[in-house]
PDB file of C-alpha atoms in Angstrom:
ATOM      1  CA  MET A 153      -4.198 -24.693 -15.266  1.00 45.00           C
ATOM      2  CA  ARG A 154      -1.687 -21.961 -15.130  1.00 47.00           C
ATOM      3  CA  ARG A 155       1.212 -21.325 -17.240  1.00 46.00           C
ATOM      4  CA  ASN A 156       4.517 -19.595 -17.426  1.00 44.00           C
ATOM      5  CA  ASN A 157       3.374 -17.518 -19.817  1.00 48.00           C
ATOM      6  CA  ASP A 158       0.618 -16.560 -18.347  1.00 56.00           C
ATOM      7  CA  LYS A 159      -0.504 -13.194 -17.369  1.00 60.00           C
ATOM      8  CA  CYS A 160      -1.239 -11.928 -14.482  1.00 60.00           C
ATOM      9  CA  GLN A 161      -2.829  -8.577 -12.812  1.00 60.00           C
ATOM     10  CA  PHE A 162      -4.398  -7.159  -9.876  1.00 54.00           C
ATOM     11  CA  GLU A 163      -7.620  -5.400 -10.313  1.00 54.00           C
ATOM     12  CA  PRO A 164      -7.601  -2.101  -8.242  1.00 42.00           C
ATOM     13  CA  HIS A 165      -9.675  -1.789  -5.389  1.00 45.00           C
ATOM     14  CA  THR A 166     -12.544   0.644  -4.963  1.00 39.00           C
ATOM     15  CA  LEU A 167     -12.901   3.224  -1.989  1.00 39.00           C
ATOM     16  CA  PHE A 168     -15.528   6.011  -2.478  1.00 37.00           C
ATOM     17  CA  GLY A 169     -15.281   5.576  -6.262  1.00 37.00           C
ATOM     18  CA  VAL A 170     -11.317   6.124  -6.353  1.00 39.00           C
ATOM     19  CA  LYS A 171      -9.466   3.107  -7.758  1.00 41.00           C
ATOM     20  CA  ILE A 172      -6.503   2.447  -5.727  1.00 41.00           C
ATOM     21  CA  LEU A 173      -3.396   0.213  -6.747  1.00 37.00           C
ATOM     22  CA  MET A 174       0.081   0.077  -5.355  1.00 39.00           C
ATOM     23  CA  ALA A 175       3.109  -0.781  -7.572  1.00 36.00           C
ATOM     24  CA  SER A 176       4.693  -2.673  -4.704  1.00 35.00           C
ATOM     25  CA  PHE A 177       2.075  -4.846  -4.008  1.00 38.00           C
ATOM     26  CA  VAL A 178       1.790  -5.856  -7.684  1.00 34.00           C
ATOM     27  CA  LEU A 179       5.039  -6.528  -8.124  1.00 35.00           C
ATOM     28  CA  ALA A 180       5.072  -8.676  -4.614  1.00 35.00           C
ATOM     29  CA  GLY A 181       2.247 -10.579  -6.176  1.00 34.00           C
ATOM     30  CA  THR A 182       3.180 -11.312  -9.412  1.00 34.00           C
ATOM     31  CA  VAL A 183       7.044 -12.389  -8.616  1.00 34.00           C
ATOM     32  CA  LEU A 184       6.702 -13.478  -5.348  1.00 40.00           C
ATOM     33  CA  THR A 185       3.105 -15.941  -5.282  1.00 42.00           C
ATOM     34  CA  SER A 186       2.810 -16.465  -9.172  1.00 46.00           C
ATOM     35  CA  CYS A 187      -0.746 -15.462  -9.358  1.00 62.00           C
ATOM     36  CA  ARG A 188      -2.130 -17.812  -7.257  1.00 67.00           C
ATOM     37  CA  PRO A 189      -4.880 -17.145  -4.571  1.00 75.00           C
ATOM     38  CA  ASN A 190      -3.782 -15.776  -1.802  1.00 81.00           C
ATOM     39  CA  ALA A 191      -4.306 -17.237   1.233  1.00 84.00           C
ATOM     40  CA  TYR A 192      -3.323 -15.481   4.060  1.00 90.00           C
ATOM     41  CA  LEU A 193      -4.072 -11.741   3.918  1.00 92.00           C
ATOM     42  CA  PRO A 194      -2.309 -10.175   7.318  1.00 95.00           C
ATOM     43  CA  ASN A 195      -4.284  -7.625   9.038  1.00 96.00           C
ATOM     44  CA  THR A 196      -2.500  -4.270   9.877  1.00 96.00           C
ATOM     45  CA  ILE A 197      -0.387  -4.860  13.056  1.00 98.00           C
ATOM     46  CA  HIS A 198      -1.720  -2.901  15.885  1.00 98.00           C
ATOM     47  CA  THR A 199       0.687  -0.397  17.425  1.00 98.00           C
ATOM     48  CA  PRO A 200      -1.159   1.475  20.171  1.00 98.00           C
ATOM     49  CA  LEU A 201       1.548   3.036  22.157  1.00 98.00           C
ATOM     50  CA  LEU A 202      -0.536   3.877  25.133  1.00 98.00           C
ATOM     51  CA  LYS A 203       1.126   6.306  27.490  1.00 97.00           C
ATOM     52  CA  GLU A 204      -1.544   6.867  30.560  1.00 97.00           C
ATOM     53  CA  LYS A 205      -4.251   5.271  32.270  1.00 97.00           C
ATOM     54  CA  GLY A 206      -7.683   6.116  30.175  1.00 97.00           C
ATOM     55  CA  GLU A 207      -6.231   6.828  27.142  1.00 98.00           C
ATOM     56  CA  ILE A 208      -7.965   5.493  23.775  1.00 98.00           C
ATOM     57  CA  ARG A 209      -6.123   5.011  20.425  1.00 98.00           C
ATOM     58  CA  ALA A 210      -7.922   4.157  17.250  1.00 98.00           C
ATOM     59  CA  THR A 211      -6.477   3.365  13.921  1.00 97.00           C
ATOM     60  CA  LEU A 212      -8.900   2.856  10.925  1.00 96.00           C
ATOM     61  CA  ASN A 213      -8.377   1.595   7.334  1.00 93.00           C
ATOM     62  CA  THR A 214     -10.134   0.676   4.302  1.00 91.00           C
ATOM     63  CA  SER A 215      -9.925  -3.136   5.761  1.00 93.00           C
ATOM     64  CA  ASN A 216      -9.355  -2.582   9.074  1.00 96.00           C
ATOM     65  CA  VAL A 217     -10.755  -1.001  12.462  1.00 97.00           C
ATOM     66  CA  GLN A 218      -8.884  -0.938  15.491  1.00 98.00           C
ATOM     67  CA  LEU A 219      -9.087   0.076  18.964  1.00 99.00           C
ATOM     68  CA  ALA A 220      -6.652   0.111  22.255  1.00 99.00           C
ATOM     69  CA  TYR A 221      -7.857   1.434  25.583  1.00 99.00           C
ATOM     70  CA  ALA A 222      -5.596   1.751  29.005  1.00 98.00           C
ATOM     71  CA  VAL A 223      -6.831   0.491  31.745  1.00 99.00           C
ATOM     72  CA  THR A 224      -3.857   1.145  34.374  1.00 98.00           C
ATOM     73  CA  GLU A 225      -1.326   3.215  33.720  1.00 98.00           C
ATOM     74  CA  ASN A 226       0.472   0.057  32.410  1.00 98.00           C
ATOM     75  CA  ILE A 227      -2.043  -2.521  31.217  1.00 99.00           C
ATOM     76  CA  GLY A 228      -3.745  -2.118  27.811  1.00 99.00           C
ATOM     77  CA  ILE A 229      -6.434  -3.941  25.803  1.00 99.00           C
ATOM     78  CA  MET A 230      -7.148  -4.258  22.458  1.00 99.00           C
ATOM     79  CA  ALA A 231      -9.706  -5.259  19.632  1.00 99.00           C
ATOM     80  CA  ASN A 232      -8.824  -5.470  16.027  1.00 98.00           C
ATOM     81  CA  GLY A 233     -11.330  -6.355  13.337  1.00 98.00           C
ATOM     82  CA  GLN A 234     -10.076  -6.918   9.636  1.00 97.00           C
ATOM     83  CA  TYR A 235     -12.382  -7.473   6.267  1.00 95.00           C
ATOM     84  CA  SER A 236      -9.521  -8.010   3.327  1.00 92.00           C
ATOM     85  CA  THR A 237     -10.446  -8.498  -0.137  1.00 90.00           C
ATOM     86  CA  MET A 238      -7.217  -9.202  -3.017  1.00 88.00           C
ATOM     87  CA  ARG A 239      -8.635  -9.816  -6.413  1.00 88.00           C
ATOM     88  CA  GLN A 240      -6.414 -10.408  -9.301  1.00 84.00           C
ATOM     89  CA  THR A 241      -6.903 -11.941 -13.119  1.00 85.00           C
ATOM     90  CA  THR A 242      -4.892 -14.682 -14.730  1.00 83.00           C
ATOM     91  CA  THR A 243      -4.982 -14.664 -18.915  1.00 83.00           C
ATOM     92  CA  SER A 244      -3.194 -17.123 -21.351  1.00 80.00           C
ATOM     93  CA  GLY A 245      -5.104 -16.346 -24.942  1.00 81.00           C
ATOM     94  CA  ASN A 246      -8.826 -16.403 -24.698  1.00 82.00           C
ATOM     95  CA  GLU A 247      -8.969 -17.541 -20.851  1.00 85.00           C
ATOM     96  CA  ALA A 248      -9.124 -15.667 -18.297  1.00 86.00           C
ATOM     97  CA  GLU A 249      -9.132 -16.497 -14.878  1.00 84.00           C
ATOM     98  CA  LYS A 250     -10.271 -14.576 -11.343  1.00 88.00           C
ATOM     99  CA  ASP A 251      -9.663 -15.042  -8.192  1.00 87.00           C
ATOM    100  CA  VAL A 252     -10.957 -13.108  -4.928  1.00 90.00           C
ATOM    101  CA  SER A 253      -9.681 -14.012  -1.836  1.00 90.00           C
ATOM    102  CA  THR A 254     -11.494 -12.541   1.382  1.00 94.00           C
ATOM    103  CA  GLN A 255      -9.963 -13.171   5.003  1.00 95.00           C
ATOM    104  CA  THR A 256     -12.833 -12.000   7.960  1.00 97.00           C
ATOM    105  CA  VAL A 257     -10.732 -11.840  11.696  1.00 98.00           C
ATOM    106  CA  GLY A 258     -11.812 -10.238  15.018  1.00 98.00           C
ATOM    107  CA  GLU A 259      -9.363 -10.547  17.684  1.00 98.00           C
ATOM    108  CA  ILE A 260      -9.047  -8.774  21.467  1.00 99.00           C
ATOM    109  CA  GLY A 261      -5.502  -8.784  23.020  1.00 99.00           C
ATOM    110  CA  VAL A 262      -4.228  -7.805  26.360  1.00 99.00           C
ATOM    111  CA  GLY A 263      -0.446  -6.375  26.935  1.00 98.00           C
ATOM    112  CA  TYR A 264       1.806  -4.197  29.023  1.00 99.00           C
ATOM    113  CA  PHE A 265       3.215  -0.874  28.074  1.00 98.00           C
ATOM    114  CA  SER A 266       5.668   1.505  29.860  1.00 98.00           C
ATOM    115  CA  PRO A 267       6.791   4.663  28.749  1.00 97.00           C
ATOM    116  CA  PHE A 268      10.523   5.683  29.360  1.00 96.00           C
ATOM    117  CA  GLY A 269      12.404   9.114  29.032  1.00 95.00           C
ATOM    118  CA  ALA A 270      10.541  11.751  27.338  1.00 91.00           C
ATOM    119  CA  ASN A 271       9.233   9.884  24.347  1.00 95.00           C
ATOM    120  CA  GLY A 272       9.876   6.122  24.608  1.00 97.00           C
ATOM    121  CA  VAL A 273       7.406   3.874  24.820  1.00 98.00           C
ATOM    122  CA  PHE A 274       7.725   0.025  25.378  1.00 98.00           C
ATOM    123  CA  GLU A 275       5.024  -2.357  24.994  1.00 99.00           C
ATOM    124  CA  VAL A 276       4.027  -6.010  24.430  1.00 99.00           C
ATOM    125  CA  TYR A 277       0.686  -7.348  23.369  1.00 99.00           C
ATOM    126  CA  SER A 278      -0.817 -10.732  23.036  1.00 99.00           C
ATOM    127  CA  GLY A 279      -4.193 -12.042  21.924  1.00 98.00           C
ATOM    128  CA  GLY A 280      -6.377 -14.322  19.635  1.00 98.00           C
ATOM    129  CA  GLY A 281      -9.339 -14.191  17.734  1.00 98.00           C
ATOM    130  CA  TYR A 282     -11.368 -16.368  14.913  1.00 98.00           C
ATOM    131  CA  GLY A 283     -11.949 -15.760  11.313  1.00 96.00           C
ATOM    132  CA  GLN A 284     -12.932 -17.183   8.121  1.00 96.00           C
ATOM    133  CA  VAL A 285     -10.884 -17.160   4.399  1.00 92.00           C
ATOM    134  CA  HIS A 286     -12.781 -17.578   1.502  1.00 92.00           C
ATOM    135  CA  ILE A 287     -11.598 -17.686  -2.092  1.00 88.00           C
ATOM    136  CA  HIS A 288     -13.789 -17.985  -5.250  1.00 90.00           C
ATOM    137  CA  SER A 289     -12.170 -18.553  -8.627  1.00 85.00           C
ATOM    138  CA  THR A 290     -13.592 -18.771 -11.799  1.00 87.00           C
ATOM    139  CA  LEU A 291     -12.155 -19.496 -15.498  1.00 83.00           C
ATOM    140  CA  THR A 292     -14.079 -18.423 -18.888  1.00 87.00           C
ATOM    141  CA  GLY A 293     -12.919 -18.803 -22.541  1.00 82.00           C
ATOM    142  CA  SER A 294     -11.700 -22.125 -21.757  1.00 77.00           C
ATOM    143  CA  ALA A 295     -11.425 -24.678 -24.752  1.00 70.00           C
ATOM    144  CA  VAL A 296     -11.656 -27.738 -22.217  1.00 72.00           C
ATOM    145  CA  ARG A 297     -13.710 -26.647 -19.148  1.00 73.00           C
ATOM    146  CA  ASP A 298     -14.673 -23.645 -17.970  1.00 80.00           C
ATOM    147  CA  TYR A 299     -15.256 -23.545 -13.792  1.00 81.00           C
ATOM    148  CA  ASP A 300     -16.899 -21.481 -11.202  1.00 88.00           C
ATOM    149  CA  ARG A 301     -15.584 -22.804  -7.584  1.00 87.00           C
ATOM    150  CA  THR A 302     -14.873 -22.073  -3.888  1.00 90.00           C
ATOM    151  CA  LEU A 303     -12.877 -22.672  -1.029  1.00 87.00           C
ATOM    152  CA  ASN A 304     -13.922 -21.595   2.652  1.00 91.00           C
ATOM    153  CA  THR A 305     -12.045 -22.603   6.010  1.00 90.00           C
ATOM    154  CA  PHE A 306     -12.425 -21.231   9.351  1.00 93.00           C
ATOM    155  CA  ALA A 307      -9.288 -20.367  11.229  1.00 94.00           C
ATOM    156  CA  THR A 308      -8.085 -19.698  15.051  1.00 96.00           C
ATOM    157  CA  LYS A 309      -5.684 -16.990  14.969  1.00 97.00           C
ATOM    158  CA  PHE A 310      -3.279 -15.769  17.501  1.00 98.00           C
ATOM    159  CA  PHE A 311      -0.308 -13.658  17.790  1.00 98.00           C
ATOM    160  CA  LEU A 312       2.382 -12.239  20.010  1.00 99.00           C
ATOM    161  CA  GLN A 313       4.071  -9.131  19.446  1.00 98.00           C
ATOM    162  CA  PRO A 314       6.760  -6.284  21.266  1.00 98.00           C
ATOM    163  CA  SER A 315       7.348  -2.869  20.150  1.00 99.00           C
ATOM    164  CA  LEU A 316       9.826  -0.187  21.143  1.00 98.00           C
ATOM    165  CA  GLY A 317       8.596   2.869  19.542  1.00 98.00           C
ATOM    166  CA  PHE A 318       8.640   7.096  19.965  1.00 97.00           C
ATOM    167  CA  SER A 319       6.096   8.901  20.655  1.00 95.00           C
ATOM    168  CA  ASN A 320       5.200  12.863  20.787  1.00 92.00           C
ATOM    169  CA  THR A 321       2.693  15.633  19.408  1.00 90.00           C
ATOM    170  CA  PRO A 322       3.605  15.679  15.650  1.00 94.00           C
ATOM    171  CA  PHE A 323       5.300  12.108  15.195  1.00 95.00           C
ATOM    172  CA  ASP A 324       4.996   8.492  16.578  1.00 97.00           C
ATOM    173  CA  LEU A 325       7.218   5.756  15.350  1.00 98.00           C
ATOM    174  CA  ALA A 326       7.316   2.182  16.498  1.00 99.00           C
ATOM    175  CA  PHE A 327       9.519  -1.282  15.734  1.00 99.00           C
ATOM    176  CA  THR A 328       7.387  -4.271  15.855  1.00 99.00           C
ATOM    177  CA  PRO A 329       8.337  -7.562  15.216  1.00 99.00           C
ATOM    178  CA  ARG A 330       4.718  -9.802  15.296  1.00 99.00           C
ATOM    179  CA  ILE A 331       4.435 -13.509  15.595  1.00 99.00           C
ATOM    180  CA  THR A 332       1.420 -14.557  13.811  1.00 98.00           C
ATOM    181  CA  GLY A 333      -0.047 -17.879  13.924  1.00 97.00           C
ATOM    182  CA  MET A 334      -3.161 -19.075  11.822  1.00 95.00           C
ATOM    183  CA  ILE A 335      -4.804 -22.527  12.577  1.00 94.00           C
ATOM    184  CA  TYR A 336      -7.185 -23.783   9.875  1.00 90.00           C
ATOM    185  CA  GLY A 337      -9.873 -26.296   9.642  1.00 87.00           C
ATOM    186  CA  ASN A 338     -13.251 -27.082   8.618  1.00 86.00           C
ATOM    187  CA  ARG A 339     -12.350 -26.850   4.902  1.00 83.00           C
ATOM    188  CA  THR A 340     -14.707 -26.870   2.226  1.00 85.00           C
ATOM    189  CA  LEU A 341     -14.920 -27.282  -1.362  1.00 82.00           C
ATOM    190  CA  ASP A 342     -17.679 -26.395  -4.350  1.00 87.00           C
ATOM    191  CA  GLY A 343     -17.803 -26.687  -7.630  1.00 82.00           C
ATOM    192  CA  TYR A 344     -14.678 -28.957  -8.130  1.00 69.00           C
ATOM    193  CA  PRO A 345     -14.940 -31.618 -10.448  1.00 64.00           C
ATOM    194  CA  VAL A 346     -14.674 -34.800  -8.640  1.00 60.00           C
ATOM    195  CA  ASP A 347     -11.909 -36.611 -10.773  1.00 57.00           C
ATOM    196  CA  GLU A 348      -9.674 -33.471 -10.008  1.00 54.00           C
ATOM    197  CA  LEU A 349     -10.418 -33.859  -6.395  1.00 52.00           C
ATOM    198  CA  THR A 350      -9.073 -36.855  -6.323  1.00 51.00           C
ATOM    199  CA  LYS A 351      -6.192 -36.575  -7.835  1.00 44.00           C
ATOM    200  CA  ASN A 352      -6.143 -32.967  -6.177  1.00 46.00           C
ATOM    201  CA  SER A 353      -4.456 -31.135  -9.095  1.00 48.00           C
ATOM    202  CA  ILE A 354      -6.472 -27.691  -8.620  1.00 54.00           C
ATOM    203  CA  LEU A 355      -6.040 -27.525  -4.995  1.00 63.00           C
ATOM    204  CA  ALA A 356      -2.195 -28.590  -5.271  1.00 62.00           C
ATOM    205  CA  SER A 357      -1.291 -26.129  -8.346  1.00 59.00           C
ATOM    206  CA  ASP A 358      -3.283 -23.371  -6.206  1.00 60.00           C
ATOM    207  CA  GLY A 359      -1.254 -23.588  -3.218  1.00 59.00           C
ATOM    208  CA  LEU A 360      -4.656 -24.274  -1.502  1.00 64.00           C
ATOM    209  CA  ASP A 361      -4.009 -27.949  -0.705  1.00 63.00           C
ATOM    210  CA  LYS A 362      -1.642 -26.611   2.226  1.00 63.00           C
ATOM    211  CA  LEU A 363      -4.331 -24.675   3.649  1.00 70.00           C
ATOM    212  CA  GLU A 364      -5.037 -26.878   6.402  1.00 78.00           C
ATOM    213  CA  GLY A 365      -3.553 -26.906  10.375  1.00 84.00           C
ATOM    214  CA  LEU A 366      -1.052 -24.587  12.168  1.00 92.00           C
ATOM    215  CA  HIS A 367       0.850 -21.899  10.073  1.00 93.00           C
ATOM    216  CA  MET A 368       2.816 -19.540  11.607  1.00 97.00           C
ATOM    217  CA  PHE A 369       4.256 -16.102  10.524  1.00 98.00           C
ATOM    218  CA  PHE A 370       7.313 -13.738  11.372  1.00 98.00           C
ATOM    219  CA  GLU A 371       6.247 -10.174  10.526  1.00 98.00           C
ATOM    220  CA  PRO A 372       8.618  -7.367  11.562  1.00 98.00           C
ATOM    221  CA  GLY A 373       7.303  -3.896  10.617  1.00 98.00           C
ATOM    222  CA  LEU A 374       7.953  -0.150  10.912  1.00 98.00           C
ATOM    223  CA  THR A 375       4.913   1.952  11.803  1.00 98.00           C
ATOM    224  CA  PHE A 376       5.199   6.066  11.011  1.00 98.00           C
ATOM    225  CA  ARG A 377       2.588   8.745  12.215  1.00 98.00           C
ATOM    226  CA  VAL A 378       2.670  12.528  11.378  1.00 98.00           C
ATOM    227  CA  GLY A 379       0.218  14.643  12.247  1.00 97.00           C
ATOM    228  CA  PHE A 380      -1.328  16.354  15.423  1.00 95.00           C
ATOM    229  CA  LYS A 381      -2.206  15.118  18.945  1.00 92.00           C
ATOM    230  CA  TRP A 382      -5.393  13.941  18.208  1.00 95.00           C
ATOM    231  CA  VAL A 383      -5.274  12.648  14.940  1.00 97.00           C
ATOM    232  CA  LYS A 384      -1.874  11.446  12.474  1.00 98.00           C
ATOM    233  CA  LEU A 385      -1.810   9.870   9.114  1.00 98.00           C
ATOM    234  CA  GLN A 386      -0.618   6.419   9.559  1.00 97.00           C
ATOM    235  CA  THR A 387       1.588   4.146   6.930  1.00 97.00           C
ATOM    236  CA  GLN A 388       3.026   0.783   7.996  1.00 97.00           C
ATOM    237  CA  VAL A 389       5.852  -1.386   6.416  1.00 97.00           C
ATOM    238  CA  PHE A 390       6.775  -4.596   7.291  1.00 97.00           C
ATOM    239  CA  TYR A 391       7.637  -8.077   5.869  1.00 97.00           C
ATOM    240  CA  VAL A 392       5.663 -11.402   5.739  1.00 97.00           C
ATOM    241  CA  GLY A 393       7.652 -14.838   6.249  1.00 97.00           C
ATOM    242  CA  GLN A 394       6.261 -18.310   7.120  1.00 95.00           C
ATOM    243  CA  PHE A 395       8.611 -20.651   9.208  1.00 96.00           C
ATOM    244  CA  ILE A 396       6.128 -23.238  10.718  1.00 93.00           C
ATOM    245  CA  GLY A 397       3.565 -25.296   8.713  1.00 89.00           C
ATOM    246  CA  GLU A 398       3.266 -26.219   5.096  1.00 83.00           C
ATOM    247  CA  LYS A 399       3.947 -23.046   2.513  1.00 84.00           C
ATOM    248  CA  THR A 400       1.040 -21.297   1.632  1.00 84.00           C
ATOM    249  CA  THR A 401       0.560 -18.420  -0.682  1.00 84.00           C
ATOM    250  CA  TYR A 402       0.272 -14.275   0.593  1.00 88.00           C
ATOM    251  CA  ILE A 403       2.170 -11.227  -0.102  1.00 90.00           C
ATOM    252  CA  PRO A 404       5.759 -11.454   1.440  1.00 94.00           C
ATOM    253  CA  LEU A 405       5.745  -6.847   1.351  1.00 94.00           C
ATOM    254  CA  GLN A 406       2.919  -5.073   3.164  1.00 94.00           C
ATOM    255  CA  ILE A 407       2.161  -1.457   2.977  1.00 94.00           C
ATOM    256  CA  HIS A 408      -0.465  -0.196   4.711  1.00 94.00           C
ATOM    257  CA  PHE A 409      -2.033   3.396   5.354  1.00 95.00           C
ATOM    258  CA  GLY A 410      -4.685   4.380   7.569  1.00 96.00           C
ATOM    259  CA  LEU A 411      -5.841   7.346   9.858  1.00 98.00           C
ATOM    260  CA  HIS A 412      -4.938   7.320  13.726  1.00 98.00           C
ATOM    261  CA  VAL A 413      -7.058   8.919  16.610  1.00 97.00           C
ATOM    262  CA  ASN A 414      -5.351   9.518  19.918  1.00 97.00           C
ATOM    263  CA  ILE A 415      -7.826  10.962  23.070  1.00 96.00           C
ATOM    264  CA  ALA A 416      -5.842  11.418  26.078  1.00 94.00           C
ATOM    265  CA  ASN A 417      -5.902  13.576  28.985  1.00 92.00           C
ATOM    266  CA  ARG A 418      -2.569  15.102  28.446  1.00 90.00           C
ATOM    267  CA  HIS A 419      -3.881  16.738  25.203  1.00 87.00           C
ATOM    268  CA  MET A 420      -6.433  18.781  27.413  1.00 85.00           C
ATOM    269  CA  GLU A 421      -3.613  20.536  28.876  1.00 74.00           C
TER     270      GLU A 421
END
């Protein structure tokens, strides 16, 4: 059971042997999620900013792979894959609790885009997908009872996202207020003591008793890209706020980095 004097820290993610840790994630996670496992891990907002038929846009980072294609002069399709993991450790005296939250989601979408002016783009996409949330928690050094427990649930996801953007050779900039829905179900538990399941105290203390049914989130974000016509570096910042469903756990401030590739006929000229 977590107490007010518990110490919480996020463990660095490792990519190609390099430890990556962002201060903003640590601050947001520690203050706003109270060291509880994160049940919802938002994926990068896919903002392709397509401008012509046959154009391809792809975005890649450590947790997301996203691809968009312009079927016509105004219709685009997209596919997104996500595998996100968040690790955190809570300590109190000799006790150490480790939580690992993993979210895997695949989704597809279709939308309308319309270039305007010299560099402006308006687009709106809608789609959905299916995924899984897995949370693994362990406690060691307890004077009462150590444990090793897991929670697994499946989720149907849907989204709606309009964007207003600016796109030219060296820069892309877009504002996207995304609405995301997650419908959780088929929850399974392992390693929870029978007495604790009856009282539901462990699930309630972790906020995981709320991980059922429909949860909806409002996620306004800014996407900025800089580089060359074929490839750009992407930075995205967005806020996550839940407005439907029982309150669950997530990190409200999201900062994502990635690599963006653009293949278009206009770049051949």
